[in-house]
mmCIF file of C-alpha atoms in Angstrom:
data_model
loop_
_atom_site.group_PDB
_atom_site.id
_atom_site.type_symbol
_atom_site.label_atom_id
_atom_site.label_comp_id
_atom_site.label_asym_id
_atom_site.label_seq_id
_atom_site.Cartn_x
_atom_site.Cartn_y
_atom_site.Cartn_z
ATOM 1 C CA MET A 930 -48.331 -91.246 55.966
ATOM 2 C CA ARG A 931 -48.526 -89.275 52.698
ATOM 3 C CA LYS A 932 -47.308 -91.072 49.577
ATOM 4 C CA ASP A 933 -44.819 -88.310 48.650
ATOM 5 C CA VAL A 934 -43.390 -88.452 52.186
ATOM 6 C CA GLU A 935 -42.934 -92.216 51.959
ATOM 7 C CA GLU A 936 -41.226 -91.840 48.560
ATOM 8 C CA ALA A 937 -38.856 -89.132 49.863
ATOM 9 C CA LEU A 938 -37.911 -91.264 52.872
ATOM 10 C CA LYS A 939 -37.202 -94.234 50.629
ATOM 11 C CA LYS A 940 -35.269 -92.241 48.002
ATOM 12 C CA TYR A 941 -32.770 -90.846 50.509
ATOM 13 C CA GLY A 942 -32.678 -93.913 52.763
ATOM 14 C CA VAL A 943 -33.969 -91.999 55.778
ATOM 15 C CA THR A 944 -34.875 -94.218 58.701
ATOM 16 C CA VAL A 945 -37.859 -93.312 60.813
ATOM 17 C CA PHE A 946 -36.865 -95.390 63.825
ATOM 18 C CA GLY A 947 -39.210 -94.219 66.591
ATOM 19 C CA ASN A 948 -40.227 -91.106 64.629
ATOM 20 C CA LYS A 949 -43.178 -92.253 62.517
ATOM 21 C CA LYS A 950 -45.703 -90.499 64.785
ATOM 22 C CA ASN A 951 -43.610 -87.297 64.779
ATOM 23 C CA ILE A 952 -43.555 -87.310 60.977
ATOM 24 C CA GLU A 953 -47.301 -87.940 60.761
ATOM 25 C CA LYS A 954 -47.960 -85.110 63.239
ATOM 26 C CA ALA A 955 -45.671 -82.746 61.298
ATOM 27 C CA GLU A 956 -47.437 -83.717 58.044
ATOM 28 C CA GLU A 957 -50.484 -81.863 59.364
ATOM 29 C CA LYS A 958 -48.570 -78.610 58.763
ATOM 30 C CA LEU A 959 -48.175 -79.390 55.048
ATOM 31 C CA TRP A 960 -50.501 -77.864 52.473
ATOM 32 C CA ASP A 961 -52.493 -80.104 50.127
ATOM 33 C CA GLU A 962 -50.906 -78.477 47.051
ATOM 34 C CA GLU A 963 -47.369 -79.139 48.321
ATOM 35 C CA THR A 964 -45.196 -81.950 47.010
ATOM 36 C CA VAL A 965 -42.616 -83.264 49.468
ATOM 37 C CA PHE A 966 -39.144 -83.846 47.996
ATOM 38 C CA TYR A 967 -37.264 -84.529 51.219
ATOM 39 C CA VAL A 968 -38.194 -85.322 54.809
ATOM 40 C CA GLU A 969 -36.108 -86.289 57.809
ATOM 41 C CA PRO A 970 -36.633 -86.527 61.540
ATOM 42 C CA THR A 971 -33.576 -84.703 62.832
ATOM 43 C CA ASN A 972 -32.051 -82.176 65.163
ATOM 44 C CA ALA A 973 -31.771 -78.599 64.019
ATOM 45 C CA VAL A 974 -30.140 -75.382 65.110
ATOM 46 C CA ILE A 975 -31.960 -72.199 64.152
ATOM 47 C CA TYR A 976 -29.878 -69.029 64.135
ATOM 48 C CA SER A 977 -31.660 -65.667 64.069
ATOM 49 C CA VAL A 978 -29.178 -63.236 62.558
ATOM 50 C CA ASN A 979 -30.653 -59.942 63.757
ATOM 51 C CA ILE A 980 -31.043 -60.846 67.414
ATOM 52 C CA LYS A 981 -28.192 -63.363 67.649
ATOM 53 C CA ASP A 982 -30.538 -66.012 68.964
ATOM 54 C CA LYS A 983 -29.811 -69.742 68.680
ATOM 55 C CA GLN A 984 -32.306 -72.568 69.269
ATOM 56 C CA LYS A 985 -31.421 -76.276 69.293
ATOM 57 C CA LEU A 986 -34.466 -78.442 68.651
ATOM 58 C CA PRO A 987 -35.442 -81.982 67.688
ATOM 59 C CA GLY A 988 -38.079 -82.193 64.975
ATOM 60 C CA VAL A 989 -38.982 -83.013 61.408
ATOM 61 C CA PHE A 990 -37.504 -81.253 58.379
ATOM 62 C CA PHE A 991 -39.325 -80.990 55.014
ATOM 63 C CA VAL A 992 -38.398 -79.645 51.593
ATOM 64 C CA THR A 993 -41.427 -79.103 49.356
ATOM 65 C CA ASN A 994 -42.131 -77.390 46.058
ATOM 66 C CA LYS A 995 -43.325 -74.314 48.017
ATOM 67 C CA ARG A 996 -41.124 -73.986 51.099
ATOM 68 C CA VAL A 997 -38.686 -75.462 53.582
ATOM 69 C CA LEU A 998 -40.309 -76.361 56.881
ATOM 70 C CA PHE A 999 -39.054 -77.488 60.274
ATOM 71 C CA CYS A 1000 -41.569 -78.648 62.896
ATOM 72 C CA SER A 1001 -40.646 -79.327 66.505
ATOM 73 C CA LYS A 1002 -42.667 -80.319 69.535
ATOM 74 C CA THR A 1003 -40.948 -80.617 72.895
ATOM 75 C CA GLY A 1004 -43.187 -80.891 75.913
ATOM 76 C CA LEU A 1005 -45.910 -78.291 75.591
ATOM 77 C CA SER A 1006 -43.881 -76.104 73.250
ATOM 78 C CA GLU A 1007 -44.397 -76.242 69.489
ATOM 79 C CA THR A 1008 -42.108 -74.529 67.004
ATOM 80 C CA MET A 1009 -42.575 -74.224 63.273
ATOM 81 C CA GLU A 1010 -39.996 -72.491 61.105
ATOM 82 C CA THR A 1011 -40.971 -71.868 57.509
ATOM 83 C CA PHE A 1012 -38.761 -70.497 54.763
ATOM 84 C CA ALA A 1013 -40.378 -69.547 51.459
ATOM 85 C CA LEU A 1014 -38.232 -70.775 48.582
ATOM 86 C CA SER A 1015 -37.896 -67.179 47.370
ATOM 87 C CA GLU A 1016 -36.229 -66.248 50.716
ATOM 88 C CA ILE A 1017 -33.440 -68.847 50.466
ATOM 89 C CA LYS A 1018 -30.129 -67.197 49.580
ATOM 90 C CA SER A 1019 -27.777 -70.187 49.815
ATOM 91 C CA VAL A 1020 -27.502 -73.817 50.841
ATOM 92 C CA ASN A 1021 -24.330 -75.610 51.874
ATOM 93 C CA SER A 1022 -23.178 -78.750 53.596
ATOM 94 C CA SER A 1023 -20.406 -79.675 55.977
ATOM 95 C CA GLY A 1024 -19.563 -82.509 58.260
ATOM 96 C CA ASN A 1025 -17.304 -85.278 59.355
ATOM 97 C CA SER A 1026 -17.515 -88.725 60.885
ATOM 98 C CA ILE A 1027 -17.616 -87.303 64.427
ATOM 99 C CA SER A 1028 -20.232 -84.540 64.231
ATOM 100 C CA GLY A 1029 -22.200 -85.955 61.296
ATOM 101 C CA GLY A 1030 -23.343 -84.175 58.176
ATOM 102 C CA HIS A 1031 -25.000 -80.800 58.322
ATOM 103 C CA ILE A 1032 -26.958 -78.869 55.745
ATOM 104 C CA SER A 1033 -27.343 -75.142 56.293
ATOM 105 C CA ILE A 1034 -30.094 -73.145 54.638
ATOM 106 C CA HIS A 1035 -29.496 -69.397 54.741
ATOM 107 C CA THR A 1036 -31.960 -66.548 54.391
ATOM 108 C CA MET A 1037 -31.369 -62.860 55.083
ATOM 109 C CA THR A 1038 -32.584 -63.201 58.685
ATOM 110 C CA LYS A 1039 -32.165 -66.849 59.696
ATOM 111 C CA THR A 1040 -30.087 -69.940 59.167
ATOM 112 C CA LEU A 1041 -31.468 -73.431 59.605
ATOM 113 C CA ASP A 1042 -28.774 -76.018 60.241
ATOM 114 C CA ILE A 1043 -29.989 -79.603 60.159
ATOM 115 C CA LEU A 1044 -28.225 -82.836 60.978
ATOM 116 C CA VAL A 1045 -28.351 -85.352 58.110
ATOM 117 C CA THR A 1046 -26.497 -88.466 57.025
ATOM 118 C CA TYR A 1047 -22.762 -88.961 57.387
ATOM 119 C CA LYS A 1048 -22.509 -89.932 53.716
ATOM 120 C CA LYS A 1049 -20.924 -87.107 51.727
ATOM 121 C CA LYS A 1050 -22.515 -88.201 48.439
ATOM 122 C CA VAL A 1051 -26.028 -88.187 49.926
ATOM 123 C CA MET A 1052 -25.401 -84.789 51.596
ATOM 124 C CA GLN A 1053 -24.446 -83.361 48.193
ATOM 125 C CA GLU A 1054 -27.549 -84.906 46.592
ATOM 126 C CA ILE A 1055 -29.718 -83.210 49.221
ATOM 127 C CA VAL A 1056 -28.003 -79.838 48.696
ATOM 128 C CA ASP A 1057 -28.341 -80.197 44.908
ATOM 129 C CA MET A 1058 -32.017 -81.112 45.256
ATOM 130 C CA ILE A 1059 -32.740 -78.084 47.488
ATOM 131 C CA ASN A 1060 -30.876 -75.783 45.093
ATOM 132 C CA LYS A 1061 -32.855 -77.211 42.151
ATOM 133 C CA VAL A 1062 -36.182 -76.771 43.962
ATOM 134 C CA VAL A 1063 -35.278 -73.137 44.768
ATOM 135 C CA TYR A 1064 -34.072 -72.511 41.187
ATOM 136 C CA ASP A 1065 -37.206 -74.067 39.635
ATOM 137 C CA TYR A 1066 -39.466 -72.085 41.954
ATOM 138 C CA ASN A 1067 -37.720 -68.774 41.249
ATOM 139 C CA ASN A 1068 -37.715 -69.398 37.487
ATOM 140 C CA SER A 1069 -41.412 -70.271 37.409
ATOM 141 C CA THR A 1070 -42.174 -67.074 39.331
ATOM 142 C CA ASN A 1071 -40.024 -64.985 36.966
ATOM 143 C CA GLU A 1072 -41.631 -66.611 33.914
ATOM 144 C CA ALA A 1073 -45.102 -65.815 35.251
ATOM 145 C CA GLY A 1074 -44.104 -62.171 35.734
ATOM 146 C CA SER A 1075 -42.531 -61.981 32.271
ATOM 147 C CA ASN A 1076 -45.585 -63.629 30.735
ATOM 148 C CA ASN A 1077 -47.883 -61.115 32.441
ATOM 149 C CA LEU A 1078 -45.853 -58.188 31.123
ATOM 150 C CA GLN A 1079 -46.164 -59.546 27.591
ATOM 151 C CA GLN A 1080 -49.922 -59.846 28.059
ATOM 152 C CA ILE A 1081 -50.121 -56.247 29.293
ATOM 153 C CA GLU A 1082 -48.237 -55.088 26.189
ATOM 154 C CA LYS A 1083 -50.737 -56.947 23.971
ATOM 155 C CA LEU A 1084 -53.642 -55.445 25.902
ATOM 156 C CA TYR A 1085 -52.154 -51.983 25.410
ATOM 157 C CA GLU A 1086 -51.961 -52.582 21.674
ATOM 158 C CA LEU A 1087 -55.641 -53.560 21.709
ATOM 159 C CA TYR A 1088 -56.408 -50.394 23.678
ATOM 160 C CA GLU A 1089 -54.483 -48.232 21.172
ATOM 161 C CA LYS A 1090 -56.396 -49.819 18.286
ATOM 162 C CA GLY A 1091 -59.669 -48.991 20.044
ATOM 163 C CA ILE A 1092 -60.628 -52.626 20.606
ATOM 164 C CA LEU A 1093 -60.493 -52.209 24.402
ATOM 165 C CA SER A 1094 -61.760 -49.193 26.342
ATOM 166 C CA LYS A 1095 -59.452 -47.481 28.827
ATOM 167 C CA GLU A 1096 -61.456 -48.983 31.715
ATOM 168 C CA GLU A 1097 -61.217 -52.505 30.256
ATOM 169 C CA PHE A 1098 -57.474 -52.100 29.731
ATOM 170 C CA GLU A 1099 -56.902 -50.806 33.293
ATOM 171 C CA THR A 1100 -59.028 -53.566 34.842
ATOM 172 C CA LYS A 1101 -57.233 -56.346 32.949
ATOM 173 C CA LYS A 1102 -53.825 -54.774 33.603
ATOM 174 C CA LYS A 1103 -54.532 -54.524 37.331
ATOM 175 C CA LYS A 1104 -55.562 -58.190 37.444
ATOM 176 C CA LEU A 1105 -52.345 -59.270 35.679
ATOM 177 C CA LEU A 1106 -50.202 -57.208 38.044
ATOM 178 C CA GLU A 1107 -51.722 -58.949 41.082
ATOM 179 C CA TRP A 1108 -50.283 -62.390 40.130
#
């Protein structure tokens, strides 16, 4: 099991009773450059907004620095739902002592509702953590774009002063716009 997965399980007190192999299998879907902040073997309901479809599945839920991921394998059927952090519009929690705690992650086209702990404090910590991961990701992306625009302005100044040729300016500008 990956070290970051073990740390996330320990931090949130998630038990893996009978699910260690499921987690290890789902880990295969993670990218090397991803850091796992939260993981839980759980049940999920996936709502597709446009086609009014609803799937109820057991699986493993991950929150990483790149995306939210839910992996499920039932019988011969495998399902993997991935939400880029930039797609997430809102996160909320609800629950009670009968139905348990739920965290819902909403995008424009889908909602992922996962069953988590009954403890209200822990549910709020998970929601806060997901919101922070989304916020940090979106801010780093915006900063990179802002930084690139500043670099293009400096390149243009160099072009106007005759230090860069038009071709050099266009090539460097195109590369910065591809970020």
